[in-house]
Coordinates of C-alpha atoms in Angstrom, one line a residue:
L23 CA -13.0 0.4 19.0
I24 CA -10.0 0.3 16.7
N25 CA -10.7 -3.3 15.6
S26 CA -13.4 -2.3 13.1
T27 CA -16.2 -1.5 15.6
L28 CA -16.0 2.1 14.4
P29 CA -14.5 2.2 10.9
I30 CA -14.3 5.6 9.1
K31 CA -13.5 6.2 5.5
S32 CA -13.3 9.7 4.0
F33 CA -13.2 10.6 0.3
Y34 CA -12.5 13.9 -1.4
D35 CA -16.2 14.3 -2.2
D36 CA -16.9 14.6 1.5
I37 CA -18.7 11.2 1.8
T38 CA -18.1 9.7 5.2
V39 CA -19.1 6.3 6.3
L40 CA -19.2 5.8 10.1
K41 CA -20.5 2.7 11.8
V42 CA -21.1 2.2 15.6
R43 CA -22.4 -0.9 17.3
N44 CA -24.4 -0.7 20.6
R45 CA -23.4 2.7 21.8
E46 CA -23.8 6.4 21.2
L47 CA -21.5 8.5 19.2
T48 CA -18.9 10.6 21.1
K49 CA -18.6 14.3 20.6
G50 CA -15.8 13.9 18.1
E51 CA -17.7 11.2 16.1
N52 CA -20.7 13.4 15.9
L53 CA -18.5 16.2 14.4
I54 CA -17.2 13.7 11.8
L55 CA -20.7 12.4 11.1
H56 CA -21.9 16.0 10.3
K57 CA -18.8 16.6 8.2
K58 CA -17.4 19.2 10.5
Y59 CA -13.9 17.9 9.9
E60 CA -11.9 20.9 11.0
E61 CA -13.8 21.0 14.2
A62 CA -13.2 17.3 14.7
V63 CA -9.5 17.7 14.2
K64 CA -9.3 20.6 16.7
Y65 CA -11.4 18.6 19.2
Y66 CA -9.2 15.5 19.0
E67 CA -6.0 17.5 19.1
D68 CA -7.2 19.4 22.2
L69 CA -8.1 16.1 23.7
L70 CA -4.6 14.8 23.2
K71 CA -3.2 17.9 25.1
E72 CA -5.2 16.7 28.1
D73 CA -4.5 12.9 27.5
R74 CA -1.7 12.2 25.1
N75 CA -2.7 8.5 25.1
N76 CA -6.3 8.9 24.2
K77 CA -6.9 6.1 21.7
E78 CA -10.0 7.5 20.2
A79 CA -8.2 10.8 19.3
L80 CA -5.2 9.0 18.0
M81 CA -7.3 6.6 15.9
Y82 CA -9.3 9.3 14.2
L83 CA -6.5 11.8 13.7
S84 CA -4.3 9.0 12.2
R85 CA -7.0 8.2 9.7
I86 CA -8.2 11.7 9.0
Y87 CA -4.8 12.9 8.2
A88 CA -3.7 9.8 6.3
E89 CA -6.8 9.9 4.1
G90 CA -7.7 13.6 4.1
W91 CA -11.3 14.8 4.1
K92 CA -11.0 17.0 1.0
K93 CA -8.4 17.8 -1.5
G94 CA -5.3 19.4 0.1
T95 CA -5.9 18.2 3.6
K96 CA -4.0 15.0 3.5
D97 CA -1.0 15.1 5.8
L98 CA 0.9 11.8 5.8
D99 CA 3.5 12.9 8.2
K100 CA 0.9 13.6 10.8
G101 CA -1.0 10.5 9.9
A102 CA 2.1 8.5 10.5
E103 CA 2.9 10.2 13.8
Y104 CA -0.5 9.4 15.2
S105 CA -0.5 5.9 13.7
F106 CA 2.8 5.0 15.4
R107 CA 1.7 6.5 18.7
L108 CA -1.5 4.4 18.5
Y109 CA 0.4 1.3 17.6
D110 CA 2.7 1.8 20.6
L111 CA -0.3 1.7 22.8
T112 CA -2.2 -1.2 21.2
G113 CA 0.3 -3.3 19.3
D114 CA -2.3 -3.7 16.6
R115 CA -0.5 -4.1 13.2
N116 CA -3.7 -3.3 11.3
I117 CA -3.0 0.3 12.2
L118 CA 0.3 0.2 10.3
E119 CA -1.2 -1.8 7.4
R120 CA -3.9 0.9 7.0
L121 CA -1.2 3.6 7.2
L122 CA 0.9 2.1 4.4
A123 CA -2.2 1.5 2.2
S124 CA -2.9 5.2 2.2
F125 CA 0.3 5.9 0.3
G126 CA 0.3 6.4 -3.5
R127 CA 3.4 5.9 -5.5
D128 CA 4.4 9.6 -5.4
D129 CA 3.7 9.7 -1.7
M130 CA 6.0 6.7 -1.1
E131 CA 9.0 8.2 -2.8
K132 CA 8.7 11.1 -0.4
H133 CA 8.2 9.0 2.7
L134 CA 10.2 5.9 2.3
E135 CA 11.4 6.3 5.9
I136 CA 7.9 5.5 7.1
F137 CA 7.9 2.2 5.3
E138 CA 11.3 1.4 6.7
K139 CA 10.1 2.1 10.2
V140 CA 7.1 -0.2 9.8
F141 CA 9.2 -3.0 8.4
T142 CA 11.6 -2.6 11.3
I143 CA 8.8 -2.9 13.7
I144 CA 7.2 -5.9 12.0
P145 CA 9.7 -8.6 11.0
D146 CA 9.2 -10.7 7.8
E147 CA 8.0 -13.8 9.7
E148 CA 5.0 -11.7 11.0
L149 CA 4.0 -10.2 7.7
N150 CA 0.7 -11.1 6.2
N151 CA -0.4 -10.9 2.5
D152 CA -1.1 -7.2 2.6
L153 CA 2.2 -6.4 4.2
F154 CA 4.1 -8.7 1.8
W155 CA 2.5 -6.6 -1.0
E156 CA 3.4 -3.3 0.7
K157 CA 7.0 -4.4 1.2
G158 CA 7.2 -5.5 -2.5
R159 CA 5.8 -2.1 -3.5
Y160 CA 8.3 -0.4 -1.2
Y161 CA 11.3 -2.1 -2.9
A162 CA 9.8 -1.5 -6.4
V163 CA 9.7 2.3 -5.7
K164 CA 13.3 2.1 -4.4
G165 CA 14.3 0.5 -7.7
D166 CA 15.3 -2.8 -6.1
F167 CA 13.2 -5.0 -8.4
N168 CA 14.6 -8.3 -7.4
K169 CA 13.9 -7.7 -3.8
S170 CA 10.4 -6.5 -4.8
R171 CA 9.8 -9.7 -6.6
E172 CA 10.8 -11.8 -3.6
Y173 CA 8.1 -10.2 -1.5
Y174 CA 5.4 -10.3 -4.3
E175 CA 6.1 -14.1 -4.6
R176 CA 5.2 -14.6 -1.0
V177 CA 1.7 -13.1 -1.4
E178 CA -0.7 -16.1 -1.3
E179 CA -3.7 -15.1 -3.5
Y180 CA -5.5 -16.8 -6.3
Y181 CA -4.5 -14.1 -8.8
T182 CA -0.8 -13.5 -9.2
N183 CA 0.7 -10.1 -9.2
S184 CA 1.6 -9.4 -12.9
Y185 CA 4.6 -7.3 -11.8
I186 CA 6.4 -10.6 -11.0
I187 CA 6.4 -11.3 -14.7
Y188 CA 7.4 -7.8 -15.6
I189 CA 10.4 -8.1 -13.4
D190 CA 11.3 -11.4 -15.0
L191 CA 11.2 -9.7 -18.4
Y192 CA 13.1 -6.6 -17.2
N193 CA 15.9 -9.0 -16.2
R194 CA 15.6 -10.9 -19.5
E195 CA 14.8 -14.0 -17.5
F196 CA 12.5 -15.3 -20.1
H197 CA 12.8 -18.9 -19.0
K198 CA 11.6 -18.0 -15.5
A199 CA 8.6 -16.1 -16.9
L200 CA 7.7 -18.9 -19.2
N201 CA 8.0 -21.5 -16.4
R202 CA 5.6 -19.5 -14.3
L203 CA 3.1 -19.4 -17.1
R204 CA 3.2 -23.2 -17.4
D205 CA 2.2 -23.4 -13.7
D206 CA -1.5 -24.1 -13.4
N207 CA -1.5 -22.2 -10.1
F208 CA -0.1 -19.1 -11.7
N209 CA -3.3 -17.1 -12.6
F210 CA -3.7 -13.5 -13.9
W211 CA -6.7 -11.2 -13.4
S212 CA -6.8 -9.8 -16.9
M213 CA -4.1 -11.4 -19.0
N214 CA -4.3 -14.3 -21.4
K215 CA -1.5 -16.7 -20.6
R216 CA -1.3 -18.1 -24.1
N217 CA -1.0 -14.6 -25.7
L218 CA 1.6 -13.6 -23.0
T219 CA 3.6 -16.8 -23.7
N220 CA 3.7 -16.0 -27.4
G221 CA 4.7 -12.4 -26.7
I222 CA 7.6 -13.6 -24.4
E223 CA 8.8 -16.0 -27.1
G224 CA 9.0 -13.1 -29.4
L225 CA 10.9 -11.0 -27.0
K226 CA 13.6 -13.6 -26.8
E227 CA 14.5 -12.8 -30.4
I228 CA 15.2 -9.1 -29.7
E229 CA 18.8 -8.2 -29.2
E230 CA 19.7 -6.9 -25.7
N231 CA 21.5 -3.9 -27.1
S232 CA 18.9 -3.0 -29.7
K233 CA 16.9 0.2 -29.5
E234 CA 13.7 -1.8 -29.5
W235 CA 14.8 -3.7 -26.3
V236 CA 16.2 -0.5 -24.6
D237 CA 12.9 1.2 -25.2
F238 CA 10.9 -1.8 -23.9
K239 CA 13.1 -2.1 -20.8
E240 CA 12.5 1.6 -20.1
F241 CA 8.8 1.0 -20.4
L242 CA 9.0 -1.9 -17.9
Y243 CA 11.1 0.1 -15.5
K244 CA 8.6 2.9 -15.4
S245 CA 5.6 0.5 -15.1
I246 CA 7.2 -1.4 -12.2
K247 CA 8.1 1.7 -10.3
R248 CA 4.9 3.6 -10.9
Q249 CA 2.5 0.9 -9.7
D250 CA -0.1 2.0 -7.1

């Protein structure tokens, strides 16, 4: 059930997508399908009072609270509680990946302990691309940009995370940024490498203590920390 046989995705406009293969909907799923979210939450929470390890209840409550079904209903603390309980029963790390992906930057700053718990549970050698990204995002929000860059560099995708270059520039490691741009395997989604190279060459001429550089570094700092 939890491995994509019954995915749910809720948006603030109350659009719910619910897919089931080769079986009938349960009572709780019918409530979700008909957008009776408050009733669904109550049904599943009551179900957990009878059976605290009910996987269906934990799965839906974790996702309903982590995503919210309309504005003001998102509760990441409850979403995390149910996610960790479900993970303890299943050992499925996709549950924790989905939990972390539900956090925006502002949410992360208020719930860093949840990220810390996930990365305590899942060691680096077991991280996949999505979790390397999330760990990089976690360190960026904490302000540890060098650690953030280490994890972004471990993401294996065709397009490179541009924040790697931003962190190089923040550190005034222009040579490192330029060497990356010379690498044919270093590709950007929406940046022109030639224009970026010319821009970095120009940055090398700006004095580190000048107001121009201080202002630019502050811009980089905010951009790296505020990424979503």
